[in-house]
């Protein structure tokens, strides 16, 4: 007997071809667009002190400043990077619906796909922030993908329904938290790039200043002079241990 799902597509098994994780994927994509486009701009504007300063940086350095700010935003916050990695992992297909293979082959491939993506993002996060963050990211992403795989199968068993529902709820919870964690990372007052101490000459003699590196050029760097709030050229630079440019937003209250 043939049944019709809520999209009007015939399903020979009588079950709908729609899955509960579709909403998770759409929400994940929307959140990633926000994180990729809006939050790097906010990070630069807040850290430098306003829109005029951010405008000067982006006009001086061009569009290359935007991916630099995005990269710096993720590299300076382990929690945000881990959550974004989990969301990205959820957007990678966990199965291929139209592959005409045996049940055993399909099961093995699904198991490999369910583990491969979480393992990959876990290795990346672990390399950047340590094994603890990498393991946590891998386990979280794998648990969510396993729940997603269960949602595609025969869901008559109560444990399958509960597992799939719990995975979907956890996935949506992580997606909902990403904007708030991103906002906190943007307003923490830390530089998105290396903070250096350089010799800077703006026409009044050379002096040592703290500078946010924007680009390396020749023997020095092009950077943002933190005290004088302008783009400058710096030479004879050394890495500063203090990445803080201004107080975090919540420290003002």
PDB file of C-alpha atoms in Angstrom, residues 30-115:
ATOM      1  CA  UNK A  30      20.996  30.399   9.347  1.00  0.00           C
ATOM      2  CA  UNK A  31      23.139  30.623  12.483  1.00  0.00           C
ATOM      3  CA  UNK A  32      26.327  29.938  10.519  1.00  0.00           C
ATOM      4  CA  UNK A  33      25.480  32.742   8.083  1.00  0.00           C
ATOM      5  CA  UNK A  34      25.030  35.125  11.015  1.00  0.00           C
ATOM      6  CA  UNK A  35      28.284  34.025  12.642  1.00  0.00           C
ATOM      7  CA  UNK A  36      30.244  34.224   9.381  1.00  0.00           C
ATOM      8  CA  UNK A  37      28.934  37.612   8.260  1.00  0.00           C
ATOM      9  CA  UNK A  38      27.836  39.719  11.208  1.00  0.00           C
ATOM     10  CA  UNK A  39      29.895  38.780  14.244  1.00  0.00           C
ATOM     11  CA  UNK A  40      33.375  39.420  12.753  1.00  0.00           C
ATOM     12  CA  UNK A  41      32.272  42.994  12.029  1.00  0.00           C
ATOM     13  CA  UNK A  42      30.963  43.369  15.567  1.00  0.00           C
ATOM     14  CA  UNK A  43      34.199  41.944  16.968  1.00  0.00           C
ATOM     15  CA  UNK A  44      36.310  44.545  15.170  1.00  0.00           C
ATOM     16  CA  UNK A  45      33.976  47.452  15.952  1.00  0.00           C
ATOM     17  CA  UNK A  46      33.716  46.681  19.664  1.00  0.00           C
ATOM     18  CA  UNK A  47      37.392  45.879  20.158  1.00  0.00           C
ATOM     19  CA  UNK A  48      38.582  49.065  18.448  1.00  0.00           C
ATOM     20  CA  UNK A  49      36.011  51.295  20.099  1.00  0.00           C
ATOM     21  CA  UNK A  50      33.448  52.138  17.440  1.00  0.00           C
ATOM     22  CA  UNK A  51      32.227  52.023  13.865  1.00  0.00           C
ATOM     23  CA  UNK A  52      34.622  54.746  12.660  1.00  0.00           C
ATOM     24  CA  UNK A  53      37.632  52.713  13.774  1.00  0.00           C
ATOM     25  CA  UNK A  54      36.254  49.527  12.220  1.00  0.00           C
ATOM     26  CA  UNK A  55      35.523  51.402   9.003  1.00  0.00           C
ATOM     27  CA  UNK A  56      39.128  52.642   8.856  1.00  0.00           C
ATOM     28  CA  UNK A  57      40.480  49.124   9.288  1.00  0.00           C
ATOM     29  CA  UNK A  58      38.251  47.594   6.624  1.00  0.00           C
ATOM     30  CA  UNK A  59      38.857  50.456   4.176  1.00  0.00           C
ATOM     31  CA  UNK A  60      42.603  50.276   4.712  1.00  0.00           C
ATOM     32  CA  UNK A  61      42.984  46.512   4.616  1.00  0.00           C
ATOM     33  CA  UNK A  62      40.130  45.638   2.250  1.00  0.00           C
ATOM     34  CA  UNK A  63      37.900  42.573   2.402  1.00  0.00           C
ATOM     35  CA  UNK A  64      40.834  40.488   3.638  1.00  0.00           C
ATOM     36  CA  UNK A  65      40.203  41.880   7.116  1.00  0.00           C
ATOM     37  CA  UNK A  66      36.859  40.098   7.311  1.00  0.00           C
ATOM     38  CA  UNK A  67      38.135  36.477   7.129  1.00  0.00           C
ATOM     39  CA  UNK A  68      41.009  37.482   9.415  1.00  0.00           C
ATOM     40  CA  UNK A  69      38.497  38.736  11.978  1.00  0.00           C
ATOM     41  CA  UNK A  70      36.403  35.572  11.600  1.00  0.00           C
ATOM     42  CA  UNK A  71      39.443  33.348  12.029  1.00  0.00           C
ATOM     43  CA  UNK A  72      40.587  35.324  15.042  1.00  0.00           C
ATOM     44  CA  UNK A  73      37.117  35.166  16.576  1.00  0.00           C
ATOM     45  CA  UNK A  74      37.150  31.372  16.408  1.00  0.00           C
ATOM     46  CA  UNK A  75      40.794  30.948  17.410  1.00  0.00           C
ATOM     47  CA  UNK A  76      40.426  33.021  20.571  1.00  0.00           C
ATOM     48  CA  UNK A  77      37.381  31.180  21.955  1.00  0.00           C
ATOM     49  CA  UNK A  78      37.525  27.404  22.353  1.00  0.00           C
ATOM     50  CA  UNK A  79      33.851  27.040  23.312  1.00  0.00           C
ATOM     51  CA  UNK A  80      32.641  28.965  20.268  1.00  0.00           C
ATOM     52  CA  UNK A  81      34.935  27.037  17.926  1.00  0.00           C
ATOM     53  CA  UNK A  82      33.729  23.711  19.352  1.00  0.00           C
ATOM     54  CA  UNK A  83      30.058  24.649  19.012  1.00  0.00           C
ATOM     55  CA  UNK A  84      30.508  25.885  15.448  1.00  0.00           C
ATOM     56  CA  UNK A  85      32.357  22.655  14.624  1.00  0.00           C
ATOM     57  CA  UNK A  86      29.422  20.606  15.957  1.00  0.00           C
ATOM     58  CA  UNK A  87      26.922  22.658  13.923  1.00  0.00           C
ATOM     59  CA  UNK A  88      29.020  22.295  10.761  1.00  0.00           C
ATOM     60  CA  UNK A  89      29.271  18.559  11.392  1.00  0.00           C
ATOM     61  CA  UNK A  90      25.480  18.330  11.584  1.00  0.00           C
ATOM     62  CA  UNK A  91      25.172  19.882   8.128  1.00  0.00           C
ATOM     63  CA  UNK A  92      27.273  17.122   6.538  1.00  0.00           C
ATOM     64  CA  UNK A  93      24.965  14.368   5.181  1.00  0.00           C
ATOM     65  CA  UNK A  94      24.967  11.293   7.389  1.00  0.00           C
ATOM     66  CA  UNK A  95      23.608   8.980   4.715  1.00  0.00           C
ATOM     67  CA  UNK A  96      22.854   8.602   1.018  1.00  0.00           C
ATOM     68  CA  UNK A  97      19.225   7.751   0.377  1.00  0.00           C
ATOM     69  CA  UNK A  98      19.501   6.497  -3.193  1.00  0.00           C
ATOM     70  CA  UNK A  99      22.502   4.182  -2.965  1.00  0.00           C
ATOM     71  CA  UNK A 100      21.383   0.685  -4.141  1.00  0.00           C
ATOM     72  CA  UNK A 101      23.532  -1.410  -1.833  1.00  0.00           C
ATOM     73  CA  UNK A 102      22.999  -4.263   0.562  1.00  0.00           C
ATOM     74  CA  UNK A 103      21.790  -3.706   4.101  1.00  0.00           C
ATOM     75  CA  UNK A 104      25.138  -4.780   5.579  1.00  0.00           C
ATOM     76  CA  UNK A 105      27.045  -2.418   3.275  1.00  0.00           C
ATOM     77  CA  UNK A 106      24.651   0.425   4.077  1.00  0.00           C
ATOM     78  CA  UNK A 107      25.035  -0.122   7.816  1.00  0.00           C
ATOM     79  CA  UNK A 108      28.825  -0.098   7.576  1.00  0.00           C
ATOM     80  CA  UNK A 109      28.859   3.028   5.459  1.00  0.00           C
ATOM     81  CA  UNK A 110      26.463   4.865   7.761  1.00  0.00           C
ATOM     82  CA  UNK A 111      28.624   3.953  10.744  1.00  0.00           C
ATOM     83  CA  UNK A 112      31.715   5.253   8.949  1.00  0.00           C
ATOM     84  CA  UNK A 113      30.003   8.476   7.898  1.00  0.00           C
ATOM     85  CA  UNK A 114      28.593   9.010  11.379  1.00  0.00           C
ATOM     86  CA  UNK A 115      32.092   8.773  12.886  1.00  0.00           C
TER      87      UNK A 115
END
